CSV table of C-alpha atoms in Angstrom, one decimal:
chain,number,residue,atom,x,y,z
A,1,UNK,CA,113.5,58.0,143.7
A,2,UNK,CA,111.7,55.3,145.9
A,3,UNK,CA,107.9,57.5,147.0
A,4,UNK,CA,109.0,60.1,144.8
A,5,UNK,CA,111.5,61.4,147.8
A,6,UNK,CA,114.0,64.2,147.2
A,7,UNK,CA,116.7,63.9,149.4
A,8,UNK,CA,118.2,68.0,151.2
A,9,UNK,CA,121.5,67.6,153.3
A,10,UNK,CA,123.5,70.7,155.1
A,11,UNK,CA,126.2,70.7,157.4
A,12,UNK,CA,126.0,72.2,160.7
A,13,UNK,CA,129.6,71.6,161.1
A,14,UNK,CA,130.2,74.4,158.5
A,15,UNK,CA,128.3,77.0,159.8
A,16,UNK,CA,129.9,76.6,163.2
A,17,UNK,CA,133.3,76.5,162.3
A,18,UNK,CA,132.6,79.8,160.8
A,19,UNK,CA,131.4,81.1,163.5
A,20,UNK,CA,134.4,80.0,165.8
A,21,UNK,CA,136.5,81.5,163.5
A,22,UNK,CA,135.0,85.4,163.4
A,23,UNK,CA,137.4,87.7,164.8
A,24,UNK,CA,135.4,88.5,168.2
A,25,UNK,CA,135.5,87.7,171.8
A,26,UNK,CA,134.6,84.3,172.7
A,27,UNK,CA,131.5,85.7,174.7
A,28,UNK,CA,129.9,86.6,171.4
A,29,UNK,CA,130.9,83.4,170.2
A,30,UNK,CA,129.8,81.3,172.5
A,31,UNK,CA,126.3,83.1,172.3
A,32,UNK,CA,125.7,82.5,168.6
A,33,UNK,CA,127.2,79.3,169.1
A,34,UNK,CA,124.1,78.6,171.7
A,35,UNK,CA,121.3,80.4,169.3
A,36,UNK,CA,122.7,78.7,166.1
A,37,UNK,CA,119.7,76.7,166.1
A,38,UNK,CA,117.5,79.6,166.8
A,39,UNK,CA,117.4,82.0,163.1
A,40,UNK,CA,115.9,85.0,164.3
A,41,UNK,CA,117.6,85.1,167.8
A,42,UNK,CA,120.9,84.5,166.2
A,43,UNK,CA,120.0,86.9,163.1
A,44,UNK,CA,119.4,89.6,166.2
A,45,UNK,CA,122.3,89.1,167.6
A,46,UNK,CA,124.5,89.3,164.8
A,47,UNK,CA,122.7,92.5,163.9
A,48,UNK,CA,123.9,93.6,167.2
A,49,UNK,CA,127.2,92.2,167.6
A,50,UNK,CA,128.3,94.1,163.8
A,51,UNK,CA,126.2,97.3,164.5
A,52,UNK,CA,123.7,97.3,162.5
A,53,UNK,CA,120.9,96.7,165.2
A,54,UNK,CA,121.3,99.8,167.7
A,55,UNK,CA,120.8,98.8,171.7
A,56,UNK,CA,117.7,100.2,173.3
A,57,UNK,CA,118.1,103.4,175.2
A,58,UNK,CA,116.7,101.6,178.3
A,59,UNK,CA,119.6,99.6,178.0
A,60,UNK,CA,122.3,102.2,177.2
A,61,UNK,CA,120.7,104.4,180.4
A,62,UNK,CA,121.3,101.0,182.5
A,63,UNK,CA,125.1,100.6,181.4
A,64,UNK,CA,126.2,104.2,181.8
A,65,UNK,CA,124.3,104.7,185.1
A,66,UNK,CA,127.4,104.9,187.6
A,67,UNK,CA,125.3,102.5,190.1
A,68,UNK,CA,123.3,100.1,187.5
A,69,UNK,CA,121.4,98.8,191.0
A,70,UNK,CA,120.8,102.0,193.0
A,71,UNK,CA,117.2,102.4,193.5
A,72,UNK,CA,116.1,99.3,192.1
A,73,UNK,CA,113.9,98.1,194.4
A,74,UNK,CA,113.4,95.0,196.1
A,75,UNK,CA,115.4,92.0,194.6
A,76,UNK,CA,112.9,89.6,193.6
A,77,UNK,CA,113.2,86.0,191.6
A,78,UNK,CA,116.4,83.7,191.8
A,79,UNK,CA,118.9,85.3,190.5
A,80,UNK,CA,121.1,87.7,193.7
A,81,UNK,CA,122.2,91.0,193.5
A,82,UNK,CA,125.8,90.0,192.7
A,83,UNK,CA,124.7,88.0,189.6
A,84,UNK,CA,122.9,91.1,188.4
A,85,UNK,CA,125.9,92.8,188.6
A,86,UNK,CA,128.6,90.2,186.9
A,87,UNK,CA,125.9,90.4,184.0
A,88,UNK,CA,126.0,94.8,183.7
A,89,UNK,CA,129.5,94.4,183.7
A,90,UNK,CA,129.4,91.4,181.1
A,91,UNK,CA,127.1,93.8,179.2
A,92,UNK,CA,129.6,96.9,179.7
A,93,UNK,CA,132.5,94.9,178.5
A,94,UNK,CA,130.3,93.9,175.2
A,95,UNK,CA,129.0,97.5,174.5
A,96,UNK,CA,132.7,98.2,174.6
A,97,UNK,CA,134.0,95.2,172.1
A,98,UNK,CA,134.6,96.2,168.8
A,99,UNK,CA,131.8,95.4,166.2
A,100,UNK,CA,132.2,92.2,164.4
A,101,UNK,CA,133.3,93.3,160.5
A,102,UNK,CA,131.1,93.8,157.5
A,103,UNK,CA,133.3,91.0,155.5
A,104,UNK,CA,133.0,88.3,158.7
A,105,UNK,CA,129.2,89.1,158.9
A,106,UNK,CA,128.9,88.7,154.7
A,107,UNK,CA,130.9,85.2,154.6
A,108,UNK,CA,128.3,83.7,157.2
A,109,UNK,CA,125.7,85.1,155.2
A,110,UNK,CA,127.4,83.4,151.9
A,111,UNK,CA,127.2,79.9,153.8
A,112,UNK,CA,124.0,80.5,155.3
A,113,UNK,CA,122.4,81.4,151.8
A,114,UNK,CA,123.9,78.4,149.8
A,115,UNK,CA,121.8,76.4,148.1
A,116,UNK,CA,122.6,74.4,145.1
A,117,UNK,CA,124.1,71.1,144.2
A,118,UNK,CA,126.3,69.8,146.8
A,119,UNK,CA,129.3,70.0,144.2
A,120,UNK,CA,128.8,73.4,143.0
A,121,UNK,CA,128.5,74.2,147.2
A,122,UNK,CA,132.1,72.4,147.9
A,123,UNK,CA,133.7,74.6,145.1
A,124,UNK,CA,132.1,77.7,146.4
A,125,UNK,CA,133.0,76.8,150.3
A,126,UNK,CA,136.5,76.6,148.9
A,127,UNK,CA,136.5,79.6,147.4
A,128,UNK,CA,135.2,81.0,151.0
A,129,UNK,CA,138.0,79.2,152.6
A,130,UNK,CA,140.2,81.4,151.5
A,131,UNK,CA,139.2,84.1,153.4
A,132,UNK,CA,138.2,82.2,156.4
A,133,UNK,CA,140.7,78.9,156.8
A,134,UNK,CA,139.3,77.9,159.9
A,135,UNK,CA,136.4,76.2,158.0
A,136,UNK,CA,138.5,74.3,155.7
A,137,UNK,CA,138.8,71.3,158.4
A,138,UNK,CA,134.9,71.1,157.9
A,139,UNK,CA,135.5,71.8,154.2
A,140,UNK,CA,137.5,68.7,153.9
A,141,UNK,CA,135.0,66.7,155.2
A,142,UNK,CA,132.2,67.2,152.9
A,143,UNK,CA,134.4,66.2,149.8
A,144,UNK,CA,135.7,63.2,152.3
A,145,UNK,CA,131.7,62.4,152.1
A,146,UNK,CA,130.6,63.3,148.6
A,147,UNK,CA,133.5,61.0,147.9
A,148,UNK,CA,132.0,58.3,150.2
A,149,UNK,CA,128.5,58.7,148.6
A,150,UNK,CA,129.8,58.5,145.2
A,151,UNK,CA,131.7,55.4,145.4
A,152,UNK,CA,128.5,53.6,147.1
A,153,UNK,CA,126.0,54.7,144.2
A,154,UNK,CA,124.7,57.9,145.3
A,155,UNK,CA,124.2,60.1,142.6
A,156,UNK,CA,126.3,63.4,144.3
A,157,UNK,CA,125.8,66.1,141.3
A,158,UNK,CA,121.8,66.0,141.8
A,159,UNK,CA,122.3,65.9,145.3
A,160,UNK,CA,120.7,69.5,146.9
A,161,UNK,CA,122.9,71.3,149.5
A,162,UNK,CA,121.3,73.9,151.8
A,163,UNK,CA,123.5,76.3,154.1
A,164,UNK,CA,120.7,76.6,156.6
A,165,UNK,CA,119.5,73.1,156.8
A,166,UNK,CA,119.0,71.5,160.0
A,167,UNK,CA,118.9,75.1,161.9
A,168,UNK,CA,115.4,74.8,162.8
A,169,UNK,CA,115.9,71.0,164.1
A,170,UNK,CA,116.8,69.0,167.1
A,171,UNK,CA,119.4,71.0,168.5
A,172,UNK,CA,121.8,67.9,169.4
A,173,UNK,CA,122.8,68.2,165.6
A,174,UNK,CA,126.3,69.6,164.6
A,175,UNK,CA,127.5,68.7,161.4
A,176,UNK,CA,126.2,66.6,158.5
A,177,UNK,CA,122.2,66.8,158.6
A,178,UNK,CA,120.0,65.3,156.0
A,179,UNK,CA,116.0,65.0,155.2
A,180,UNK,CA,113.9,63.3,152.7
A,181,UNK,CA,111.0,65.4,151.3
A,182,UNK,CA,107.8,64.1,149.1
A,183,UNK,CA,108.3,66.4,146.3
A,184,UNK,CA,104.5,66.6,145.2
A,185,UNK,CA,104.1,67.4,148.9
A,186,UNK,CA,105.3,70.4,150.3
A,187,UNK,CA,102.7,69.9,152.9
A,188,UNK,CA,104.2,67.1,154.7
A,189,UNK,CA,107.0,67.7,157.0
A,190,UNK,CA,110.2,65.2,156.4
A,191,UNK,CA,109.5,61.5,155.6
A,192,UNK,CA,113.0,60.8,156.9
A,193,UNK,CA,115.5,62.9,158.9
A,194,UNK,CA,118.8,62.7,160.9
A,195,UNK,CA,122.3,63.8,161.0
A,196,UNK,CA,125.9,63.9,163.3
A,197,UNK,CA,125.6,64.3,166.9
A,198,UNK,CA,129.5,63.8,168.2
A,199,UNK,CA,129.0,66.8,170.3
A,200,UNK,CA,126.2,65.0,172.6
A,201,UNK,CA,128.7,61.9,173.0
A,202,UNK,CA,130.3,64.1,174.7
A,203,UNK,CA,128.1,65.1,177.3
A,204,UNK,CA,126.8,61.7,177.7
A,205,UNK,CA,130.3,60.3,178.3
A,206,UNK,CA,131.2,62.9,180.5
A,207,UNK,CA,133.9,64.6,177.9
A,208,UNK,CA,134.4,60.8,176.0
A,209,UNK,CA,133.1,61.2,172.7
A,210,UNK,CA,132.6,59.2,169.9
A,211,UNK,CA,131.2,59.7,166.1
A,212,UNK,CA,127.9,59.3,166.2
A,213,UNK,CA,124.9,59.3,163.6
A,214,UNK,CA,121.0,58.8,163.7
A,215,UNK,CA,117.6,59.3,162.2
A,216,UNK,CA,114.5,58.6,162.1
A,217,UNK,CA,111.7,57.4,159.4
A,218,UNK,CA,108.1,58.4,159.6
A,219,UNK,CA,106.4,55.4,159.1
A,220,UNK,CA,102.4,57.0,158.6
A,221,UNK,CA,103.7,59.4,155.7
A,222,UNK,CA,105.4,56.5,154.3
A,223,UNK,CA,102.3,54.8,154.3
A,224,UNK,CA,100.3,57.8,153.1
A,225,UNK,CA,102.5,58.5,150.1
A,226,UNK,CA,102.2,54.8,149.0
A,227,UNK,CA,104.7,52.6,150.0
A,228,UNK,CA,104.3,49.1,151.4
A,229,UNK,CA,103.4,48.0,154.8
């Protein structure tokens, strides 16, 4: 490959189609929909949301307390007391929501620990399907694009898949994501990177949206690792 360059892709797309699909409220949705981006937050809040991380006592005292607000003391910052309250009873009405299953929690830990070839990934992420159809839709549209790739040259069964790629990246991201990586430099952050933004046509156009895809090309690490001017 051209600078010696290995080429990682992922799919956001994936990962939050599978999180649409878990069997919870939409509140807990929503929030790991909004931390996606952000592993150890959304990691916490999983932990939470299935069980296995138990709520602080502080916390538990605040949502049994018959008045959360009696003797609180002077209000103070910008939020008023009756947004306080909507947010103990938001709390309340999560403590009492039934724990997201073992089996939901382990398929999104499947996706989010793929990595392989990207055709070895699309015949696992079928397999996964079949317990969670929602993703399929997202599914379908990686083989539509391994197809794609493959008919304009690019060799698809060395091509690397990771489940988690792109989490840690501009959070406008939310489906295909792809990077370009010096291989005899694990030092250097991406020489190239982009990926699908539909979502953020969306905002712009005030609910309009439209495909959309971009990227960007470091042009000082291209220079460092040899290639022309």
């Amino acid at each position: 490959a051209p600078l010696g360059l290995r080429a990682a892709t992922g799919d956001m797309g994936i990962l939050m189609a599978a999180v649409r699909g878990l069997s919870t409220t939409d509140r807990r949705k929503a929030a790991l929909l909004r931390h996606i981006w952000r592993p150890k937050r959304f990691r916490a809040l999983l932990d939470r949301y299935t069980g296995k991380a138990k709520p602080p006592e502080t916390r538990v005292a605040l949502l049994q307390a018959v008045d959360a607000l009696e003797g609180a003391g002077p209000f103070i910052g910008l939020r008023s007391k009756s947004e306080i309250a909507a947010r103990i009873d938001a709390l309340r009405e999560d403590a009492a929501t039934p724990p997201i299953s073992e089996a939901e929690a382990g398929i999104l830990d499947d996706i989010l620990n793929l990595r392989e070839k990207s055709h070895n990934v699309l015949e696992r992420l079928r397999d996964i399907s079949v317990d969670l159809p929602v993703i399929s839709g997202a599914v379908d549209m990686m083989d539509a694009r391994l197809t794609a790739l493959d008919a304009r040259g690019v060799d698809v069964q060395a091509l690397d898949f990771e489940g988690s790629y792109g989490r840690t990246t501009l959070e406008y991201y939310d489906g295909f994501v792809f990077g370009f990586y010096a291989e005899t430099r694990p030092d250097l952050p991406a020489v190239a990177s982009g990926g699908r933004y539909d979502a953020l046509t969306s905002v712009l156009g005030q609910g309009r949206s439209i495909p959309a895809v971009g990227g960007v090309i470091r042009p000082e690490l291209v220079l460092e690792l040899g290639g022309a001017a």
